Tab-separated table of C-alpha atoms in Angstrom:
chain	number	residue	atom	x	y	z
A	1	MET	CA	-23.158	-5.196	-11.593
A	2	LEU	CA	-22.085	-6.260	-8.153
A	3	GLN	CA	-20.178	-9.520	-8.050
A	4	PRO	CA	-20.524	-11.986	-5.204
A	5	PRO	CA	-17.771	-11.774	-2.556
A	6	HIS	CA	-15.492	-14.500	-3.978
A	7	PRO	CA	-17.918	-17.032	-2.459
A	8	HIS	CA	-16.324	-20.039	-4.110
A	9	ILE	CA	-12.700	-19.386	-3.293
A	10	GLN	CA	-11.535	-21.360	-0.322
A	11	LEU	CA	-7.936	-21.021	0.754
A	12	THR	CA	-6.883	-21.876	4.280
A	13	ASN	CA	-3.726	-20.692	5.995
A	14	ASP	CA	-2.343	-24.227	5.762
A	15	GLU	CA	-2.952	-24.304	2.015
A	16	LEU	CA	-1.237	-20.945	1.630
A	17	ASP	CA	1.751	-22.365	3.534
A	18	ALA	CA	1.828	-25.364	1.182
A	19	ILE	CA	1.780	-23.058	-1.858
A	20	ILE	CA	4.585	-20.900	-0.447
A	21	ASP	CA	6.582	-24.081	0.145
A	22	LEU	CA	5.953	-25.361	-3.382
A	23	ILE	CA	7.043	-22.067	-4.975
A	24	TRP	CA	10.206	-22.054	-2.902
A	25	LYS	CA	11.162	-25.638	-3.729
A	26	GLN	CA	10.245	-25.575	-7.396
A	27	TYR	CA	11.072	-22.007	-8.459
A	28	GLY	CA	13.383	-20.616	-5.753
A	29	TYR	CA	11.238	-17.618	-4.775
A	30	ASP	CA	10.696	-17.287	-1.028
A	31	PHE	CA	7.385	-15.677	0.002
A	32	SER	CA	7.399	-17.082	3.538
A	33	HIS	CA	8.157	-13.693	5.094
A	34	TYR	CA	5.734	-11.645	3.088
A	35	ALA	CA	3.071	-9.844	5.140
A	36	ARG	CA	0.419	-12.481	5.483
A	37	ALA	CA	-2.793	-10.486	5.112
A	38	SER	CA	-1.899	-8.861	1.813
A	39	LEU	CA	-0.265	-12.049	0.466
A	40	MET	CA	-3.440	-14.012	1.188
A	41	ARG	CA	-5.462	-11.317	-0.496
A	42	ARG	CA	-3.289	-11.319	-3.619
A	43	VAL	CA	-3.157	-15.102	-3.919
A	44	THR	CA	-6.949	-15.186	-3.670
A	45	ARG	CA	-7.116	-12.482	-6.328
A	46	CYS	CA	-4.864	-14.531	-8.636
A	47	MET	CA	-7.143	-17.512	-8.123
A	48	LEU	CA	-10.164	-15.386	-8.982
A	49	ASN	CA	-8.483	-14.160	-12.192
A	50	ALA	CA	-7.397	-17.686	-13.113
A	51	GLY	CA	-10.865	-19.095	-12.435
A	52	PHE	CA	-9.692	-21.445	-9.668
A	53	ARG	CA	-11.845	-22.219	-6.664
A	54	THR	CA	-9.589	-24.385	-4.542
A	55	GLY	CA	-6.028	-24.405	-3.296
A	56	TYR	CA	-5.705	-27.812	-4.927
A	57	GLU	CA	-6.270	-26.368	-8.415
A	58	LEU	CA	-3.710	-23.641	-7.769
A	59	LYS	CA	-1.139	-26.188	-6.546
A	60	TYR	CA	-1.796	-28.397	-9.546
A	61	HIS	CA	-1.121	-25.614	-12.043
A	62	LEU	CA	1.899	-24.262	-10.165
A	63	THR	CA	3.393	-27.751	-10.126
A	64	ASN	CA	2.784	-28.551	-13.777
A	65	ASP	CA	2.888	-25.285	-15.679
A	66	ARG	CA	5.974	-23.076	-15.553
A	67	ASN	CA	4.311	-20.396	-17.703
A	68	PHE	CA	1.454	-20.266	-15.253
A	69	PHE	CA	3.945	-19.652	-12.473
A	70	TYR	CA	5.400	-16.602	-14.256
A	71	TRP	CA	1.931	-15.218	-14.820
A	72	PHE	CA	1.211	-15.870	-11.130
A	73	LEU	CA	4.423	-14.086	-10.084
A	74	GLN	CA	3.525	-11.076	-12.215
A	75	THR	CA	0.032	-10.908	-10.702
A	76	LEU	CA	1.178	-11.633	-7.160
A	77	THR	CA	3.810	-8.931	-6.884
A	78	VAL	CA	2.557	-5.364	-6.735
A	79	ASN	CA	3.702	-3.387	-9.749
A	80	VAL	CA	1.861	-0.134	-9.172
A	81	THR	CA	4.020	2.973	-9.512
A	82	GLU	CA	3.868	6.649	-10.504
A	83	MET	CA	6.186	9.470	-11.525
A	84	PHE	CA	6.941	12.009	-8.788
A	85	ARG	CA	4.587	10.288	-6.385
A	86	ASP	CA	4.349	12.309	-3.139
A	87	PRO	CA	5.747	15.495	-4.720
A	88	VAL	CA	6.733	16.906	-1.335
A	89	VAL	CA	9.339	14.148	-1.040
A	90	TYR	CA	10.833	14.917	-4.449
A	91	ARG	CA	10.939	18.608	-3.565
A	92	GLU	CA	12.952	17.710	-0.480
A	93	LEU	CA	15.280	15.548	-2.598
A	94	ARG	CA	15.783	18.417	-5.010
A	95	GLU	CA	16.343	21.090	-2.398
A	96	LYS	CA	18.086	19.266	0.464
A	97	VAL	CA	19.498	15.909	-0.579
A	98	LEU	CA	20.932	16.488	-4.061
A	99	PRO	CA	23.039	19.506	-2.963
A	100	LYS	CA	24.669	17.200	-0.366
A	101	LEU	CA	25.249	14.445	-2.910
A	102	ALA	CA	26.842	16.954	-5.290
A	103	SER	CA	30.088	16.734	-3.312
A	104	TYR	CA	30.701	13.126	-4.399
A	105	PRO	CA	32.714	12.584	-7.594
A	106	VAL	CA	30.393	9.719	-8.562
A	107	ILE	CA	26.858	9.556	-7.190
A	108	LYS	CA	25.521	6.037	-6.907
A	109	VAL	CA	21.790	5.579	-6.443
A	110	TRP	CA	19.906	2.308	-5.945
A	111	HIS	CA	16.186	2.027	-6.641
A	112	ALA	CA	15.235	-1.241	-4.917
A	113	GLY	CA	11.927	-2.582	-6.176
A	114	CYS	CA	11.760	-0.259	-9.189
A	115	ALA	CA	8.685	-1.890	-10.801
A	116	THR	CA	8.339	-0.441	-14.315
A	117	GLY	CA	10.802	2.380	-13.669
A	118	GLU	CA	8.654	5.478	-13.090
A	119	GLU	CA	10.511	6.493	-9.921
A	120	VAL	CA	13.982	6.018	-11.365
A	121	PHE	CA	12.953	8.111	-14.396
A	122	SER	CA	11.739	10.802	-11.999
A	123	MET	CA	15.108	10.690	-10.245
A	124	ALA	CA	16.961	10.933	-13.560
A	125	ILE	CA	15.012	14.116	-14.347
A	126	LEU	CA	15.900	15.602	-10.939
A	127	LEU	CA	19.578	14.751	-11.380
A	128	HIS	CA	19.555	16.159	-14.901
A	129	GLU	CA	18.065	19.448	-13.716
A	130	ALA	CA	20.629	19.644	-10.905
A	131	GLY	CA	23.414	19.137	-13.459
A	132	LEU	CA	24.435	15.882	-11.766
A	133	LEU	CA	23.187	13.205	-14.131
A	134	ASN	CA	26.537	12.847	-15.937
A	135	ARG	CA	28.143	11.954	-12.591
A	136	ALA	CA	25.379	9.598	-11.486
A	137	ARG	CA	25.018	5.843	-11.777
A	138	LEU	CA	21.476	4.658	-11.243
A	139	TYR	CA	20.894	1.002	-10.366
A	140	ALA	CA	17.264	-0.051	-10.634
A	141	THR	CA	16.390	-3.546	-9.456
A	142	ASP	CA	13.244	-5.613	-9.158
A	143	ILE	CA	12.296	-9.203	-8.360
A	144	ASN	CA	10.096	-9.406	-11.430
A	145	PRO	CA	11.760	-9.917	-14.852
A	146	ALA	CA	8.651	-8.710	-16.708
A	147	ASN	CA	8.860	-5.362	-14.910
A	148	LEU	CA	12.514	-4.935	-15.873
A	149	GLU	CA	11.794	-5.745	-19.495
A	150	GLN	CA	9.129	-3.028	-19.523
A	151	ALA	CA	11.368	-0.560	-17.640
A	152	ARG	CA	14.219	-0.987	-20.147
A	153	LYS	CA	11.919	0.246	-22.889
A	154	GLY	CA	11.645	3.561	-21.056
A	155	MET	CA	7.994	3.740	-21.982
A	156	VAL	CA	5.293	4.996	-19.608
A	157	PRO	CA	1.544	5.133	-20.273
A	158	VAL	CA	0.206	8.401	-21.687
A	159	HIS	CA	-3.039	8.621	-19.702
A	160	PRO	CA	-1.505	9.651	-16.329
A	161	MET	CA	0.805	12.260	-17.962
A	162	LYS	CA	-1.273	15.202	-16.837
A	163	GLU	CA	-1.116	13.979	-13.249
A	164	TYR	CA	2.640	13.350	-13.536
A	165	ALA	CA	3.170	16.870	-14.916
A	166	HIS	CA	1.223	18.250	-11.970
A	167	ASN	CA	3.275	16.169	-9.507
A	168	TYR	CA	6.471	17.417	-11.200
A	169	GLN	CA	5.428	21.040	-10.726
A	170	GLN	CA	4.438	20.406	-7.110
A	171	ALA	CA	7.913	18.935	-6.642
A	172	GLY	CA	9.453	22.231	-7.715
A	173	GLY	CA	9.863	21.438	-11.423
A	174	ARG	CA	9.921	24.574	-13.569
A	175	ARG	CA	10.658	23.187	-17.017
A	176	ASP	CA	8.463	21.717	-19.732
A	177	PHE	CA	7.775	18.243	-18.324
A	178	THR	CA	6.427	16.802	-21.576
A	179	GLY	CA	9.685	17.874	-23.253
A	180	TYR	CA	11.374	14.924	-21.520
A	181	PHE	CA	9.305	12.484	-23.596
A	182	THR	CA	8.682	11.419	-27.144
A	183	PHE	CA	5.063	10.507	-27.679
A	184	PHE	CA	3.994	7.391	-29.550
A	185	ASN	CA	0.671	5.631	-29.889
A	186	GLU	CA	1.749	2.972	-27.411
A	187	GLY	CA	3.082	5.348	-24.786
A	188	ALA	CA	5.457	8.155	-23.852
A	189	GLU	CA	9.143	7.320	-24.140
A	190	ILE	CA	11.624	9.009	-21.779
A	191	LYS	CA	14.408	10.599	-23.818
A	192	PRO	CA	17.293	8.127	-24.155
A	193	GLU	CA	19.883	10.630	-22.831
A	194	LEU	CA	18.033	10.595	-19.483
A	195	ARG	CA	18.129	6.802	-19.346
A	196	LYS	CA	21.622	5.997	-20.531
A	197	ASP	CA	23.108	5.829	-17.016
A	198	ILE	CA	20.404	3.568	-15.593
A	199	ILE	CA	21.290	-0.085	-15.097
A	200	PHE	CA	18.286	-2.384	-14.756
A	201	ALA	CA	18.957	-5.746	-13.088
A	202	GLN	CA	17.090	-8.491	-11.294
A	203	HIS	CA	17.643	-8.512	-7.546
A	204	ASN	CA	15.561	-10.233	-4.912
A	205	LEU	CA	15.574	-8.399	-1.583
A	206	VAL	CA	14.576	-11.639	0.138
A	207	SER	CA	17.670	-13.599	-0.834
A	208	ASP	CA	20.276	-11.457	-2.627
A	209	GLN	CA	23.207	-9.606	-1.077
A	210	VAL	CA	25.006	-6.270	-1.071
A	211	PHE	CA	26.313	-5.551	-4.588
A	212	ASN	CA	27.705	-2.016	-4.359
A	213	GLU	CA	28.031	1.020	-2.103
A	214	PHE	CA	25.517	3.807	-2.568
A	215	GLN	CA	25.024	7.397	-1.490
A	216	LEU	CA	21.263	7.128	-1.867
A	217	ILE	CA	18.902	4.151	-1.692
A	218	ILE	CA	15.249	4.505	-2.620
A	219	CYS	CA	12.845	1.745	-1.670
A	220	ARG	CA	9.328	3.089	-1.464
A	221	ASN	CA	6.263	0.995	-0.736
A	222	VAL	CA	8.106	-2.278	-1.168
A	223	MET	CA	8.750	-3.290	2.433
A	224	ILE	CA	5.058	-2.881	3.301
A	225	TYR	CA	4.603	-6.318	1.707
A	226	PHE	CA	7.145	-7.898	4.070
A	227	ASP	CA	6.775	-9.103	7.638
A	228	LYS	CA	8.983	-7.784	10.455
A	229	VAL	CA	11.610	-10.515	10.035
A	230	LEU	CA	12.093	-9.692	6.373
A	231	GLN	CA	11.939	-5.942	7.002
A	232	ASN	CA	14.833	-6.383	9.409
A	233	ARG	CA	16.813	-8.313	6.834
A	234	VAL	CA	16.189	-5.748	4.115
A	235	THR	CA	16.870	-2.659	6.214
A	236	THR	CA	20.133	-4.267	7.387
A	237	LEU	CA	21.014	-4.899	3.742
A	238	PHE	CA	20.365	-1.217	3.032
A	239	TYR	CA	22.471	-0.140	5.991
A	240	ASP	CA	25.350	-2.302	4.737
A	241	SER	CA	24.931	-0.933	1.205
A	242	LEU	CA	25.059	2.748	2.174
A	243	SER	CA	28.167	4.830	2.540
A	244	PRO	CA	28.454	6.632	5.914
A	245	LEU	CA	25.986	9.560	5.906
A	246	GLY	CA	24.251	8.016	2.885
A	247	TYR	CA	20.526	8.545	2.464
A	248	LEU	CA	17.681	6.026	2.612
A	249	MET	CA	14.261	6.997	1.328
A	250	ILE	CA	11.216	4.816	2.083
A	251	GLY	CA	7.457	5.242	1.602
A	252	MET	CA	5.582	8.023	3.401
A	253	LYS	CA	3.736	5.509	5.597
A	254	GLU	CA	6.697	3.223	6.217
A	255	SER	CA	8.888	3.651	9.263
A	256	LEU	CA	12.278	2.432	10.411
A	257	LEU	CA	10.941	2.764	13.963
A	258	PHE	CA	9.736	-0.845	13.943
A	259	THR	CA	13.038	-2.261	12.642
A	260	ASN	CA	16.379	-3.172	14.276
A	261	VAL	CA	18.406	-0.593	12.318
A	262	SER	CA	16.402	2.292	13.741
A	263	PRO	CA	19.230	3.482	16.112
A	264	HIS	CA	21.651	3.691	13.177
A	265	PHE	CA	19.621	6.169	11.160
A	266	GLU	CA	18.213	9.639	11.708
A	267	GLU	CA	15.232	11.057	9.853
A	268	THR	CA	16.537	14.222	8.234
A	269	SER	CA	13.224	15.710	7.191
A	270	ALA	CA	10.425	15.257	9.703
A	271	GLY	CA	7.629	13.061	8.418
A	272	LEU	CA	9.042	12.561	4.903
A	273	ARG	CA	10.830	9.312	5.719
A	274	ILE	CA	14.152	10.371	4.298
A	275	TYR	CA	16.764	8.904	6.621
A	276	ARG	CA	20.497	9.345	6.852
A	277	ARG	CA	22.885	6.637	7.934
A	278	LYS	CA	24.879	7.683	10.960
A	279	LYS	CA	28.639	7.149	10.662
B	1	MET	CA	-33.507	-3.779	19.813
B	2	SER	CA	-30.182	-4.245	21.533
B	3	LEU	CA	-27.685	-5.397	18.979
B	4	LEU	CA	-24.607	-4.522	20.931
B	5	THR	CA	-25.790	-4.816	24.533
B	6	GLY	CA	-23.527	-7.182	26.395
B	7	LYS	CA	-21.533	-7.914	23.257
B	8	GLN	CA	-17.776	-8.184	23.550
B	9	ILE	CA	-16.505	-5.710	20.956
B	10	ASN	CA	-12.818	-5.781	20.015
B	11	VAL	CA	-12.987	-3.523	17.018
B	12	LEU	CA	-15.442	-1.076	15.481
B	13	ALA	CA	-14.806	-0.553	11.764
B	14	ILE	CA	-16.601	2.272	9.982
B	15	GLY	CA	-16.598	2.759	6.201
B	16	GLY	CA	-18.000	5.662	4.260
B	17	SER	CA	-17.710	7.724	1.140
B	18	ALA	CA	-19.563	10.725	-0.264
B	19	GLY	CA	-21.883	12.262	2.314
B	20	SER	CA	-20.656	10.163	5.241
B	21	ILE	CA	-18.624	12.668	7.263
B	22	PRO	CA	-21.420	14.335	9.302
B	23	VAL	CA	-22.847	10.965	10.378
B	24	LEU	CA	-19.349	9.665	11.105
B	25	ILE	CA	-18.616	12.602	13.394
B	26	SER	CA	-21.855	12.176	15.332
B	27	LEU	CA	-21.140	8.446	15.734
B	28	LEU	CA	-17.657	9.105	17.050
B	29	LYS	CA	-18.945	11.673	19.503
B	30	SER	CA	-21.411	9.154	20.921
B	31	ILE	CA	-18.751	6.611	21.863
B	32	SER	CA	-18.049	6.678	25.587
B	33	LYS	CA	-14.484	7.228	26.728
B	34	PRO	CA	-12.149	5.590	27.406
B	35	VAL	CA	-13.073	3.378	24.456
B	36	PRO	CA	-12.501	-0.260	25.396
B	37	TYR	CA	-12.044	-1.300	21.758
B	38	THR	CA	-10.188	-0.179	18.620
B	39	VAL	CA	-11.876	2.117	16.105
B	40	ILE	CA	-10.808	1.858	12.448
B	41	ILE	CA	-12.198	4.263	9.847
B	42	VAL	CA	-11.991	3.992	6.072
B	43	ILE	CA	-13.184	7.015	4.103
B	44	HIS	CA	-12.674	7.546	0.370
B	45	ARG	CA	-10.552	10.597	-0.342
B	46	LEU	CA	-8.885	12.173	-3.352
B	47	LYS	CA	-5.344	11.011	-3.970
B	48	ASN	CA	-2.328	13.350	-3.929
B	49	VAL	CA	-4.449	16.097	-2.415
B	50	HIS	CA	-3.500	17.139	1.076
B	51	SER	CA	-6.364	16.173	3.333
B	52	GLU	CA	-7.464	17.756	6.580
B	53	LEU	CA	-9.741	14.836	7.361
B	54	SER	CA	-7.831	13.590	10.395
B	55	LEU	CA	-7.837	17.135	11.757
B	56	LEU	CA	-11.544	17.427	11.058
B	57	LEU	CA	-12.276	14.173	12.850
B	58	SER	CA	-10.104	15.069	15.824
B	59	GLY	CA	-12.145	18.216	16.481
B	60	GLY	CA	-14.637	17.665	19.269
B	61	LEU	CA	-13.569	14.104	20.056
B	62	GLY	CA	-12.043	14.956	23.382
B	63	TYR	CA	-8.707	13.307	23.889
B	64	LEU	CA	-9.308	10.546	21.330
B	65	GLN	CA	-6.570	11.267	18.826
B	66	VAL	CA	-6.880	10.287	15.160
B	67	ILE	CA	-3.915	8.219	13.983
B	68	GLU	CA	-3.121	7.487	10.339
B	69	PRO	CA	-1.131	4.314	10.994
B	70	ASP	CA	2.303	3.594	9.592
B	71	ASP	CA	3.021	0.107	8.314
B	72	LYS	CA	3.580	-2.379	11.210
B	73	MET	CA	2.155	-0.061	13.867
B	74	PRO	CA	0.455	-2.078	16.634
B	75	VAL	CA	-3.359	-2.063	16.759
B	76	GLU	CA	-4.419	-0.862	20.216
B	77	PRO	CA	-7.689	-0.287	22.039
B	78	ASP	CA	-8.872	3.214	22.890
B	79	ARG	CA	-7.353	4.506	19.645
B	80	LEU	CA	-8.997	5.866	16.543
B	81	TYR	CA	-7.222	4.903	13.324
B	82	LEU	CA	-7.924	6.421	9.921
B	83	ALA	CA	-6.862	4.582	6.746
B	84	PRO	CA	-4.120	6.707	5.115
B	85	GLN	CA	-4.817	8.293	1.763
B	86	ASN	CA	-3.874	6.168	-1.222
B	87	TYR	CA	-3.174	2.890	0.637
B	88	HIS	CA	-5.286	-0.130	1.505
B	89	LEU	CA	-5.267	-0.794	5.248
B	90	LEU	CA	-5.065	-4.396	6.490
B	91	ILE	CA	-4.647	-5.995	9.896
B	92	GLU	CA	-2.286	-8.897	10.530
B	93	ALA	CA	-2.972	-11.769	12.924
B	94	ASP	CA	-0.290	-10.408	15.297
B	95	LEU	CA	-2.429	-7.240	15.645
B	96	THR	CA	-0.276	-4.900	13.636
B	97	PHE	CA	-1.346	-2.777	10.679
B	98	SER	CA	-0.181	-3.649	7.220
B	99	LEU	CA	-0.407	-1.203	4.310
B	100	ASP	CA	-0.879	-2.159	0.702
B	101	TYR	CA	-0.366	0.019	-2.365
B	102	SER	CA	-1.804	-2.394	-4.912
B	103	GLU	CA	-4.455	-1.499	-7.479
B	104	PRO	CA	-7.601	0.320	-6.347
B	105	VAL	CA	-10.584	-1.966	-5.730
B	106	LEU	CA	-13.849	-0.661	-7.218
B	107	PHE	CA	-11.907	2.526	-8.017
B	108	SER	CA	-11.119	2.935	-4.331
B	109	ARG	CA	-7.853	3.031	-2.395
B	110	PRO	CA	-8.294	2.768	0.523
B	111	SER	CA	-10.950	0.164	-0.145
B	112	ILE	CA	-13.583	-0.433	2.517
B	113	ASP	CA	-13.945	-4.041	1.312
B	114	VAL	CA	-10.244	-4.750	1.836
B	115	THR	CA	-10.214	-3.417	5.405
B	116	PHE	CA	-13.521	-4.993	6.422
B	117	GLU	CA	-12.455	-8.401	5.038
B	118	SER	CA	-9.207	-8.162	6.963
B	119	VAL	CA	-10.982	-7.065	10.163
B	120	ALA	CA	-13.391	-10.010	9.761
B	121	GLN	CA	-10.507	-12.494	9.402
B	122	VAL	CA	-8.675	-11.255	12.484
B	123	PHE	CA	-11.481	-10.287	14.857
B	124	GLY	CA	-14.338	-12.632	13.848
B	125	GLN	CA	-17.182	-12.285	16.344
B	126	GLY	CA	-15.467	-9.384	18.065
B	127	ALA	CA	-15.930	-7.159	15.014
B	128	VAL	CA	-18.649	-4.585	14.470
B	129	ALA	CA	-18.746	-2.922	11.048
B	130	ILE	CA	-20.808	0.100	10.068
B	131	LEU	CA	-21.248	1.147	6.441
B	132	LEU	CA	-22.394	4.702	5.737
B	133	SER	CA	-23.399	6.890	2.796
B	134	GLY	CA	-21.547	6.667	-0.514
B	135	ALA	CA	-21.849	6.809	-4.269
B	136	ASN	CA	-20.300	3.492	-5.289
B	137	GLU	CA	-20.502	-0.183	-4.316
B	138	ASP	CA	-17.483	-0.479	-2.039
B	139	GLY	CA	-18.182	-2.087	1.344
B	140	ALA	CA	-20.778	-4.656	0.271
B	141	ARG	CA	-18.320	-7.548	0.091
B	142	GLY	CA	-16.629	-6.421	3.261
B	143	ILE	CA	-19.957	-6.502	5.118
B	144	ARG	CA	-20.436	-10.016	3.699
B	145	SER	CA	-17.136	-11.129	5.260
B	146	ILE	CA	-17.986	-9.553	8.620
B	147	ILE	CA	-21.243	-11.544	8.728
B	148	GLU	CA	-19.615	-14.780	7.542
B	149	GLU	CA	-17.007	-14.571	10.307
B	150	GLY	CA	-19.643	-14.006	12.977
B	151	GLY	CA	-19.322	-10.250	13.427
B	152	THR	CA	-22.077	-7.642	13.607
B	153	ALA	CA	-22.891	-5.701	10.432
B	154	ILE	CA	-24.763	-2.402	10.396
B	155	ILE	CA	-25.731	-0.475	7.264
B	156	GLN	CA	-27.032	3.075	7.254
B	157	ALA	CA	-30.729	3.186	6.246
B	158	PRO	CA	-30.579	4.379	2.622
B	159	HIS	CA	-33.321	7.004	3.021
B	160	THR	CA	-31.172	8.742	5.652
B	161	ALA	CA	-28.007	8.676	3.499
B	162	ALA	CA	-26.896	11.629	1.363
B	163	TYR	CA	-25.824	9.085	-1.284
B	164	GLN	CA	-27.719	5.805	-1.307
B	165	SER	CA	-25.763	3.577	-3.734
B	166	MET	CA	-23.324	2.238	-1.185
B	167	PRO	CA	-25.860	1.241	1.489
B	168	LEU	CA	-28.227	-0.107	-1.189
B	169	ALA	CA	-25.535	-2.303	-2.769
B	170	ALA	CA	-24.563	-3.638	0.657
B	171	ILE	CA	-28.162	-4.415	1.600
B	172	ARG	CA	-28.699	-6.221	-1.726
B	173	LEU	CA	-25.789	-8.516	-0.988
B	174	ASN	CA	-26.450	-8.882	2.746
B	175	GLN	CA	-30.125	-9.372	3.551
B	176	GLU	CA	-29.222	-10.304	7.119
B	177	ALA	CA	-27.372	-7.075	7.906
B	178	ASN	CA	-28.903	-4.617	10.375
B	179	VAL	CA	-30.197	-1.510	8.628
B	180	LEU	CA	-30.274	1.412	11.050
B	181	GLN	CA	-30.833	5.154	11.006
B	182	PRO	CA	-27.996	7.274	12.425
B	183	GLU	CA	-29.888	7.927	15.697
B	184	GLU	CA	-30.372	4.191	16.167
B	185	MET	CA	-26.671	3.548	15.560
B	186	ILE	CA	-25.791	6.171	18.152
B	187	GLU	CA	-28.160	4.520	20.634
B	188	GLN	CA	-26.534	1.117	19.989
B	189	LEU	CA	-23.033	2.474	20.424
B	190	ARG	CA	-24.024	4.153	23.694
B	191	ARG	CA	-25.224	0.816	25.022
B	192	SER	CA	-22.105	-1.025	23.988
B	193	THR	CA	-19.477	-1.483	26.612
B	194	GLY	CA	-16.807	-3.342	24.738
């Protein structure tokens, strides 16, 4: 049955500003440079799920209920992810990028905004098949502690497995994809030997700093939620975190063109948004 | 009837799903060029399947090129934008596109509701939205927002649609929307000057 178009939810831009301010002062998370249209949409969606109609109710609960805030954070941030999403990109990684990275004695990879880990698990499989996993250190970070807790379990849902297997094959995978998992009632667990070199840690792209030097940084469909100011901050952070000639991989519909670091990178594969830091 | 005569149009948003492509193409062909406003199209497509839709739409449209916008690309007049596969497409107040990869809405990503609501917020009275054939209920809430913000809402007459559910759901929720046959829509668009 069709629901009415959130007719009762009223949230003005000023109220959204007040909520952003409250979250910053009380919990230390800064959403002021998130892309406004999608932030407004997600806050309204949280209110709908919580049964609130006014910005006042939302402010009241954020002020007085810490548990509510963590639920709100979980609902507000986008945690959608897939294995081998955009197979053509993973094929390029396999065929063009990994052979270049093979020359490094230790290959350090950063997945920024890893959500529940599906992309870093995909990368671990690629590195394993290229015989590079034993030389790789994978750092997977996210703003959301609940995501990291889930990612550390190495468990992905079973229902999209068929799609993931198809993506894997499209990405040039020739082995038995399901062989990388142990199946349980509650999900499919990635084999521990594929996960042992992954370090999961909380990192907030809005406020945290460079923490290592990487040969490859993957940050796909994360910066779309940021405004231009924050995109500039984050892409500068990535530039500073890459070794010379290191690779940066962003989402298929994201572009460095609209950021300040654009002159310092070249896109190595047309249209795939795999960039290489110039020296 | 002259819905659009003398109306200042800033954006024309068109949403459709199953059975909408032929009508969409005839609508696009009827728009005079250069187009003084922005055209934004949201069509449901399969995910992770390479789509030739932008190519298909480009055919026969003269010089009007179909752009699947990247995140933060500016929204400009005399351009035809198509929501990229597998993302929601929003518009920011500074007239740039913003993409969103959050959960599908009514099983749809891109969601017509999400784009129409965003268009309504930014363009208000300057928005015209057209909802075409489809087999689900996406678009109804979006049409609601367009009307609430003072824009013009047009829904394809269900008896002319290959799949009626989408126009029917939108009409149920929006009694005040204009229900037009494709030929009438074409006539309206011809009269519009932007």
